[in-house]
């Protein structure tokens, strides 16, 4: 009987943020976590177990939750499908992902949301939670049918890739979203100010002759959205925070209990605008890589809880699109399969404890988007990630499960390797021995 199957994960260091941090065994029955306790092994008769997973030397934690990915289906399946994106997710330790609506057609209707959910169910890898559009077609004008999107299963609304420039439209969207307690995720960019820019505006852009995007393009919209969240009481989530000014304003808003959460992407705390000197378009994303001062501010924001969440902004693009002049290539890089080691670098640097780093990938994003995941609490679905914190490996994009290869971390030596991923008690990923030996 499938539902009676018992799995014991034994001998690992369990980190379940806010609940447990130490040696323990994890008992799963069917799809559900039953217990997290030391030495459970000694109290259970081996004959009652259908499977034992030896986690000696591994960290055992809730499956990671990514509130910001771009799977390109429907419309751009040559970049990523829901199946390939979900495979990349579980290979990176992510068991739940929230996918942005900038597909073709845009996810501004029940039918697109239902299609995404059906494709995700067929893929049988990660849980996929659709994010609906704020405005019809993400054109920034008329509101999408937010109630219908909520009903169909959307967990947030966003026009990501594009901001909602019209403040009145944004105000109404926030009022509407509040009725359903949906987080509203605005891509913070003042488009008149960023127009024509391809990288951070500063000394490097001047030297390279590439038109720049000033920090202010992001900060003006962060400030506006905080003001509107205060006006409406809506739950604002600020995606891909990249500037010191944004961190400062979010910190101040939180100190006044404005309902705001924020995310940072691994590339924004691992790279600076210096990466653009190679003219490699894998250093092109929106918002752009900033200065060292901004990187330090983002890290400090993660440390002091101004920034709640690490999210990838996984944005696949095909080689023929990225192999263009810097200004002609699209913005975006993939991130699902490199997020864990880049986040663990913050632990190595002493910015975060291991438990805090794991919380940014699990309990915090689940909390921000009200998903019943990101925890090993008994009674919850058994989404579990096991990783080796000491294993090193070299990034080879050819090995990625994603359909796209657009990573700036090609050739980097990473520390921290996902070994096994379970979703609802089922193994959906296990690292091949070759990968583990790298
Ligand atoms: O770099 C980015 N790529 N930033 C976005 O906001 C959109 C994303 C994409 O869809 O490619």
Short mmCIF file of N, CA and C in Angstrom, two decimals, residues 78-79 280-282 316-324 329-330 403-406:
data_model
loop_
_atom_site.label_atom_id
_atom_site.label_comp_id
_atom_site.label_asym_id
_atom_site.label_seq_id
_atom_site.Cartn_x
_atom_site.Cartn_y
_atom_site.Cartn_z
N UNK A 78 11.39 26.25 -26.34
CA UNK A 78 12.79 26.01 -26.74
C UNK A 78 13.76 26.52 -25.67
N UNK A 79 13.30 27.38 -24.75
CA UNK A 79 14.17 27.87 -23.67
C UNK A 79 14.07 26.97 -22.43
N UNK A 280 30.53 39.40 -21.74
CA UNK A 280 29.77 38.16 -21.85
C UNK A 280 28.32 38.43 -21.46
N UNK A 281 27.41 38.00 -22.31
CA UNK A 281 25.99 38.33 -22.05
C UNK A 281 25.41 37.50 -20.90
N UNK A 282 26.18 36.52 -20.40
CA UNK A 282 25.73 35.81 -19.20
C UNK A 282 25.89 36.68 -17.95
N UNK A 316 15.77 31.27 -18.17
CA UNK A 316 16.45 30.59 -19.28
C UNK A 316 16.30 31.34 -20.61
N UNK A 317 17.40 31.37 -21.37
CA UNK A 317 17.38 31.87 -22.74
C UNK A 317 18.24 30.96 -23.59
N UNK A 318 17.90 30.88 -24.89
CA UNK A 318 18.62 29.96 -25.80
C UNK A 318 19.96 30.57 -26.20
N UNK A 319 20.92 29.72 -26.56
CA UNK A 319 22.26 30.21 -26.95
C UNK A 319 22.19 31.25 -28.07
N UNK A 320 21.35 30.99 -29.08
CA UNK A 320 21.31 31.94 -30.20
C UNK A 320 20.79 33.32 -29.78
N UNK A 321 20.06 33.37 -28.66
CA UNK A 321 19.58 34.67 -28.17
C UNK A 321 20.66 35.37 -27.36
N UNK A 322 21.43 34.59 -26.61
CA UNK A 322 22.45 35.18 -25.73
C UNK A 322 23.75 35.49 -26.48
N UNK A 323 24.00 34.76 -27.60
CA UNK A 323 25.26 34.98 -28.33
C UNK A 323 25.11 36.16 -29.30
N UNK A 324 24.86 37.31 -28.70
CA UNK A 324 24.69 38.54 -29.48
C UNK A 324 25.51 39.63 -28.80
N UNK A 329 21.29 41.31 -26.53
CA UNK A 329 20.90 40.04 -25.90
C UNK A 329 19.80 40.29 -24.85
N UNK A 330 18.97 39.27 -24.59
CA UNK A 330 17.94 39.44 -23.55
C UNK A 330 18.56 39.40 -22.15
N UNK A 403 16.98 23.26 -19.72
CA UNK A 403 17.16 23.21 -21.17
C UNK A 403 18.13 24.29 -21.62
N UNK A 404 18.35 25.30 -20.79
CA UNK A 404 19.22 26.40 -21.17
C UNK A 404 20.53 26.34 -20.40
N UNK A 405 21.50 27.10 -20.87
CA UNK A 405 22.87 27.00 -20.35
C UNK A 405 23.41 28.36 -19.91
N UNK A 406 22.54 29.36 -19.86
CA UNK A 406 23.01 30.74 -19.68
C UNK A 406 23.33 31.05 -18.22
#
